[in-house]
Structure formats: C-alpha cells, structure tokens
C-alpha cells in the first residue's frame, strides 16, 4: 500500500503545483483539482484489462491495487472540501468531516457484525435469489443514507461494493450481477457523455485538447518515475503508467462537490470535466501505443 499512497499523493502534488504555478489558481482550488485529477478511472481500466485478459498479470494487479486505494482516498478528499471552503461552506467544517468519518466507520462495523451474520442466515434457507435481493437492498439502503447525509451516492455505492466484497458470499453476488455489469457501465458513461459540453472544444480547442494531452502525459511520466523508483521492470512500469494515465469517474464527484461548496466556479468546472472525459477517451490509444509500439522498441 505504501507504493499506492506514494503514486497517488505524488501525482496529486505534481498536478496541484502545475495548476497553482502555471494557471494561477488559488491554493484550495489547485489542491482540489490536482488531487481530483490524480484519481484514475477504475471502471474504465478494469474493463480494458478484462477485455485484454491482463487483469491477472503483474501490471494488472498493481494497477488494480492503486485504483482501489485511489477510490478509498476519495472519501477523505470529499470530507476535506468543506474545510477548504471555510466560511463559504454550506456544511460545518470539522463537524461535517467528523460526521463522514463516523458514517463510514459505522458502515464497516455494520458489515462485520450485522451484514455477515444476516447473509449466513439467508444462505441457510437455500434460496440463492434471496442473497441477490439482500445485496441490492443493502446497496439501496446505503445510497439512501448517503443522499440523506449529503454525501456522494456514487461513493456510497462504491463503499457498499467494498463491504459486500469482504463477505464470504461475494462470488455468489458477483455471479448474479455479472450479466448487468457491461450494460450499467455503458449507462454510466452515457451519463458522463451527456453532461459534457462539446461546444467548449470548439470555443477553447487548445485548452481542452491540450489540457487532456497534458494530463495524460503528466500522469504517465509521474507514474513511470514512481514505478521505476520502486524497482519495477520497464515493461510493468510502462503498462501500469499507461493504465492509470487518465482522469477518473470520482473526479466528477469531487469537482461537483467542490463547486457546490464554492471552492470552484462553473467556469472552471466545465472545461476540467471535459478534459477528464477526453483523457478517458485517449486511454485505449495510449495503451495500444505503449503495448504495441513502445514496449517492442524497448525490448529490442
């Protein structure tokens, strides 16, 4: 986990410094944007690795480990945003941070002492469809709780997945939702596409396209440097870097919360959202260039 922390934090610091020095953003805005952009796309990368049958390879497992840490790191990042907003925040700073920490701690305790015994009780009935029903009920319950507390429902759904994966019935649950996974993933990216304003590409082509290419290059080079420092092979270093070079879905969540807390303005949010989306589109191209062109060149 130390390498996961190092890679995510260093990438966030590099992006934060770039925004603060080159784009003259305020320190709170630079912090939020930098660390939001440091988060990579779990859904996108896992789908790509599964299609290439590389999820169980060394670089696949290392990429998955870093992605998992990044998704969990989104929790404290969301909790810190009201503190950065100061008096302008609609929440109560430290109290709101403590409420989020208490909520997630309570959910982990619920998973350990309530959810597991209940799943065992349901399993004894022999009705496999009940396990799926209970899993969906827990997801909806946690999402409703997150919505009531004003916390991201996307984050709530992710956390529920982590809690369900920690139970001994994760394989049954995974098998029951597998037929819907691709469909729901496609629906998620449709919603991302529908929220982007393509007109901005025409109005500010240099900023949007250049920003997306710059984001991919900064993350690629930073991840490559960290991987080589950790004495990973050139092959694994390049493959991990190419997998994690894009922005992620949790960046949308973090940036929208920052906008609602008045840390960011709409004028900043819209181009950054488009830059993140475009960087995700570039991922298969970068992955192909590294695996089909750069690696054979280095191996020669």
Coordinates of C-alpha atoms in Angstrom, one line a residue:
X1 CA 0.0 0.0 0.0
X2 CA 3.0 2.3 0.5
X3 CA 3.6 2.5 -3.2
X4 CA -0.1 3.1 -3.8
X5 CA -0.1 6.1 -1.4
X6 CA 3.2 7.4 -2.9
X7 CA 1.9 7.2 -6.5
X8 CA -1.4 8.9 -5.8
X9 CA -0.1 11.6 -3.5
X10 CA 2.9 12.5 -5.7
X11 CA 0.7 12.7 -8.8
X12 CA -1.7 14.9 -6.9
X13 CA 1.1 17.2 -5.7
X14 CA 2.6 17.5 -9.3
X15 CA -0.8 18.4 -10.8
X16 CA -1.6 20.8 -7.9
X17 CA 1.8 22.6 -8.4
X18 CA 1.1 22.8 -12.2
X19 CA -2.3 24.4 -11.7
X20 CA -1.0 26.8 -8.9
X21 CA 2.1 28.0 -10.8
X22 CA 1.0 27.9 -14.5
X23 CA -2.7 28.6 -14.3
X24 CA -2.7 31.0 -11.2
X25 CA -5.4 29.1 -9.4
X26 CA -6.0 29.7 -5.7
X27 CA -4.3 27.2 -3.3
X28 CA -7.6 25.5 -2.3
X29 CA -8.8 25.2 -5.9
X30 CA -5.4 23.9 -7.0
X31 CA -5.5 21.3 -4.2
X32 CA -9.0 20.0 -5.1
X33 CA -8.4 20.0 -8.8
X34 CA -4.9 18.5 -8.6
X35 CA -6.0 15.6 -6.3
X36 CA -9.2 15.1 -8.2
X37 CA -7.3 14.7 -11.5
X38 CA -4.9 12.3 -9.8
X39 CA -7.8 9.8 -9.4
X40 CA -7.9 7.3 -12.3
X41 CA -10.9 5.5 -13.8
X42 CA -11.5 2.2 -12.0
X43 CA -14.4 1.3 -14.2
X44 CA -12.6 2.1 -17.5
X45 CA -9.3 0.5 -16.7
X46 CA -10.7 -2.7 -15.2
X47 CA -12.9 -3.1 -18.3
X48 CA -9.9 -2.5 -20.6
X49 CA -7.8 -5.1 -18.7
X50 CA -10.6 -7.7 -18.7
X51 CA -11.0 -7.3 -22.4
X52 CA -7.3 -7.7 -23.0
X53 CA -7.2 -10.6 -20.4
X54 CA -4.5 -8.8 -18.5
X55 CA -6.3 -8.4 -15.1
X56 CA -4.4 -11.3 -13.5
X57 CA -1.0 -10.1 -14.9
X58 CA 1.6 -8.3 -12.7
X59 CA 0.8 -4.9 -14.1
X60 CA -2.9 -5.7 -14.0
X61 CA -2.8 -6.5 -10.2
X62 CA -0.6 -3.5 -9.5
X63 CA -2.9 -1.2 -11.4
X64 CA -6.0 -2.6 -9.6
X65 CA -4.3 -2.1 -6.2
X66 CA -3.5 1.6 -6.9
X67 CA -7.1 2.1 -8.3
X68 CA -8.6 0.6 -5.2
X69 CA -6.5 2.9 -3.0
X70 CA -7.5 6.0 -5.1
X71 CA -11.2 5.2 -4.8
X72 CA -10.9 4.9 -1.0
X73 CA -8.8 8.1 -0.9
X74 CA -11.8 10.0 -2.5
X75 CA -13.6 9.7 0.9
X76 CA -11.2 11.9 3.0
X77 CA -10.8 14.2 -0.1
X78 CA -14.6 14.8 -0.2
X79 CA -14.6 15.4 3.6
X80 CA -11.8 18.0 3.4
X81 CA -13.5 20.2 0.8
X82 CA -15.9 22.0 3.3
X83 CA -12.8 22.8 5.4
X84 CA -11.1 24.4 2.4
X85 CA -14.3 26.4 1.6
X86 CA -14.1 28.0 5.1
X87 CA -17.0 30.3 6.0
X88 CA -18.5 30.0 2.5
X89 CA -19.2 26.2 3.0
X90 CA -22.8 25.1 3.4
X91 CA -21.6 22.4 5.8
X92 CA -19.9 22.9 9.2
X93 CA -16.3 22.2 8.5
X94 CA -14.8 19.9 11.2
X95 CA -18.3 18.7 12.3
X96 CA -19.1 17.6 8.7
X97 CA -15.7 15.9 8.4
X98 CA -16.3 14.0 11.7
X99 CA -19.8 13.0 10.5
X100 CA -18.4 11.5 7.3
X101 CA -15.7 9.6 9.2
X102 CA -18.3 8.3 11.8
X103 CA -20.7 7.2 8.9
X104 CA -18.0 5.2 7.2
X105 CA -16.8 3.7 10.4
X106 CA -20.4 2.7 11.3
X107 CA -20.8 1.1 7.9
X108 CA -17.7 -1.1 8.4
X109 CA -18.9 -2.2 11.8
X110 CA -22.4 -2.9 10.3
X111 CA -20.7 -5.0 7.7
X112 CA -18.7 -7.0 10.2
X113 CA -21.4 -7.6 12.9
X114 CA -24.7 -7.4 11.2
X115 CA -24.4 -8.0 7.4
X116 CA -22.2 -11.1 7.6
X117 CA -24.4 -13.0 10.1
X118 CA -27.5 -12.0 8.2
X119 CA -26.1 -13.3 4.9
X120 CA -25.3 -16.6 6.6
X121 CA -28.9 -16.8 7.9
X122 CA -30.2 -16.2 4.3
X123 CA -27.8 -18.7 2.9
X124 CA -29.1 -21.4 5.2
X125 CA -32.6 -21.1 3.5
X126 CA -31.0 -22.4 0.2
X127 CA -32.7 -19.6 -1.9
X128 CA -29.8 -18.1 -3.9
X129 CA -32.0 -15.3 -5.3
X130 CA -32.5 -14.1 -1.7
X131 CA -28.8 -13.3 -1.5
X132 CA -29.0 -11.1 -4.6
X133 CA -32.1 -9.4 -3.2
X134 CA -30.4 -8.7 0.2
X135 CA -27.3 -7.4 -1.7
X136 CA -29.4 -5.0 -3.7
X137 CA -31.4 -3.9 -0.6
X138 CA -28.1 -3.1 1.2
X139 CA -26.8 -1.0 -1.8
X140 CA -30.1 1.0 -2.0
X141 CA -30.1 1.5 1.8
X142 CA -26.6 2.8 1.9
X143 CA -27.2 5.0 -1.1
X144 CA -30.3 6.5 0.5
X145 CA -28.3 7.1 3.7
X146 CA -25.5 8.9 1.7
X147 CA -28.1 11.0 0.0
X148 CA -29.7 12.0 3.3
X149 CA -26.3 13.0 4.7
X150 CA -25.5 15.0 1.6
X151 CA -22.6 12.7 0.6
X152 CA -22.0 11.4 -2.9
X153 CA -24.2 8.5 -3.8
X154 CA -21.6 7.2 -6.2
X155 CA -19.1 7.0 -3.3
X156 CA -21.8 5.2 -1.2
X157 CA -22.3 2.6 -4.0
X158 CA -18.6 2.0 -4.2
X159 CA -18.2 1.6 -0.5
X160 CA -21.1 -0.9 -0.4
X161 CA -19.3 -2.9 -3.1
X162 CA -16.2 -2.9 -0.9
X163 CA -18.3 -4.1 2.1
X164 CA -20.0 -6.8 0.1
X165 CA -16.7 -8.0 -1.4
X166 CA -15.5 -8.5 2.2
X167 CA -18.2 -11.1 2.8
X168 CA -17.8 -14.9 2.1
X169 CA -20.7 -14.6 -0.4
X170 CA -19.0 -12.2 -2.8
X171 CA -18.7 -14.9 -5.5
X172 CA -22.5 -15.5 -5.5
X173 CA -23.2 -11.8 -5.6
X174 CA -20.6 -11.3 -8.4
X175 CA -22.2 -14.1 -10.5
X176 CA -25.7 -12.6 -10.1
X177 CA -24.8 -9.1 -11.2
X178 CA -22.3 -10.1 -13.9
X179 CA -24.9 -10.1 -16.7
X180 CA -25.8 -6.5 -16.0
X181 CA -22.3 -5.1 -15.4
X182 CA -21.5 -4.2 -19.0
X183 CA -24.9 -2.6 -19.5
X184 CA -24.7 -0.5 -16.4
X185 CA -21.2 0.5 -17.2
X186 CA -22.3 1.7 -20.6
X187 CA -25.2 3.6 -19.0
X188 CA -22.7 5.3 -16.6
X189 CA -20.5 6.5 -19.5
X190 CA -23.6 7.7 -21.3
X191 CA -24.5 10.0 -18.4
X192 CA -20.9 11.3 -18.4
X193 CA -21.1 12.0 -22.1
X194 CA -24.4 13.7 -21.8
X195 CA -23.1 16.1 -19.1
X196 CA -20.2 17.3 -21.2
X197 CA -20.4 20.4 -23.3
X198 CA -18.9 19.6 -26.7
X199 CA -19.2 23.3 -27.7
X200 CA -16.3 24.1 -25.4
X201 CA -14.0 22.0 -27.6
X202 CA -14.9 24.4 -30.5
X203 CA -14.6 27.5 -28.3
X204 CA -11.4 26.5 -26.5
X205 CA -9.8 23.8 -28.5
X206 CA -6.2 24.5 -27.3
X207 CA -7.2 24.4 -23.7
X208 CA -9.4 21.3 -23.8
X209 CA -7.3 19.1 -26.1
X210 CA -4.0 20.4 -24.8
X211 CA -5.2 20.0 -21.2
X212 CA -6.2 16.4 -21.8
X213 CA -2.9 15.5 -23.5
X214 CA -1.0 17.4 -20.8
X215 CA -2.9 15.5 -18.1
X216 CA -2.2 12.1 -19.7
X217 CA 1.5 13.0 -20.2
X218 CA 2.0 14.3 -16.6
X219 CA 0.3 11.2 -15.1
X220 CA 2.1 8.9 -17.4
X221 CA 5.6 10.3 -16.6
X222 CA 4.9 10.6 -12.9
X223 CA 3.6 7.0 -12.6
X224 CA 6.5 5.8 -14.7
X225 CA 9.1 7.5 -12.5
X226 CA 7.5 6.1 -9.3
X227 CA 7.3 2.6 -10.7
X228 CA 11.0 2.7 -11.8
X229 CA 11.9 4.1 -8.3
X230 CA 10.1 1.1 -6.8
X231 CA 12.4 -1.1 -9.0
X232 CA 9.6 -2.4 -11.2
X233 CA 10.6 -3.6 -14.7
X234 CA 10.4 -1.3 -17.6
X235 CA 7.5 -3.5 -19.0
X236 CA 5.4 -3.4 -15.9
X237 CA 6.3 0.3 -15.2
X238 CA 5.1 1.4 -18.7
X239 CA 2.0 -0.8 -18.6
X240 CA 0.9 0.5 -15.2
X241 CA 1.6 4.1 -16.2
X242 CA -0.5 3.7 -19.4
X243 CA -3.3 2.1 -17.5
X244 CA -3.5 5.0 -14.9
X245 CA -2.8 8.0 -17.2
X246 CA -6.4 9.2 -17.5
X247 CA -8.8 11.1 -15.2
X248 CA -11.4 9.1 -13.4
X249 CA -15.1 9.0 -12.6
X250 CA -14.6 10.1 -9.0
X251 CA -13.0 13.3 -10.3
X252 CA -16.6 14.3 -11.5
X253 CA -17.9 13.6 -8.0
X254 CA -15.1 15.6 -6.2
X255 CA -15.3 18.5 -8.6
X256 CA -19.1 18.8 -8.3
X257 CA -18.9 18.8 -4.5
X258 CA -16.2 21.5 -4.7
X259 CA -18.5 23.5 -6.9
X260 CA -21.4 23.1 -4.5
X261 CA -19.1 24.3 -1.7
X262 CA -18.0 27.3 -3.8
X263 CA -14.3 26.2 -3.9
X264 CA -14.6 26.1 -7.7
X265 CA -16.7 28.1 -10.1
X266 CA -18.8 26.8 -13.0
X267 CA -16.4 28.5 -15.5
X268 CA -13.5 26.3 -14.1
X269 CA -15.6 23.1 -13.6
X270 CA -16.9 22.8 -17.2
X271 CA -13.6 22.7 -19.1
X272 CA -12.0 20.4 -16.4
X273 CA -14.9 18.0 -16.7
X274 CA -14.4 17.9 -20.5
X275 CA -10.6 17.4 -20.1
X276 CA -11.2 14.4 -17.8
X277 CA -13.6 12.9 -20.2
X278 CA -11.2 13.4 -23.2
X279 CA -8.4 11.9 -21.2
X280 CA -10.5 8.8 -20.7
X281 CA -11.1 8.6 -24.4
X282 CA -7.4 8.7 -25.0
X283 CA -6.7 5.8 -22.7
X284 CA -7.2 2.9 -25.2
X285 CA -4.9 4.8 -27.7
X286 CA -2.2 5.3 -25.1
X287 CA -2.5 1.7 -24.0
X288 CA -2.1 0.5 -27.6
X289 CA 0.8 2.8 -28.3
X290 CA 2.7 1.6 -25.2
X291 CA 1.9 -2.2 -25.6
X292 CA 2.2 -2.4 -29.4
X293 CA 4.8 0.1 -30.3
X294 CA 6.9 1.4 -27.4
X295 CA 7.5 -1.9 -25.5
X296 CA 8.6 -3.8 -28.6
X297 CA 11.0 -0.9 -29.3
X298 CA 12.4 -1.0 -25.8
X299 CA 12.7 -4.8 -25.8
X300 CA 14.8 -4.7 -28.9

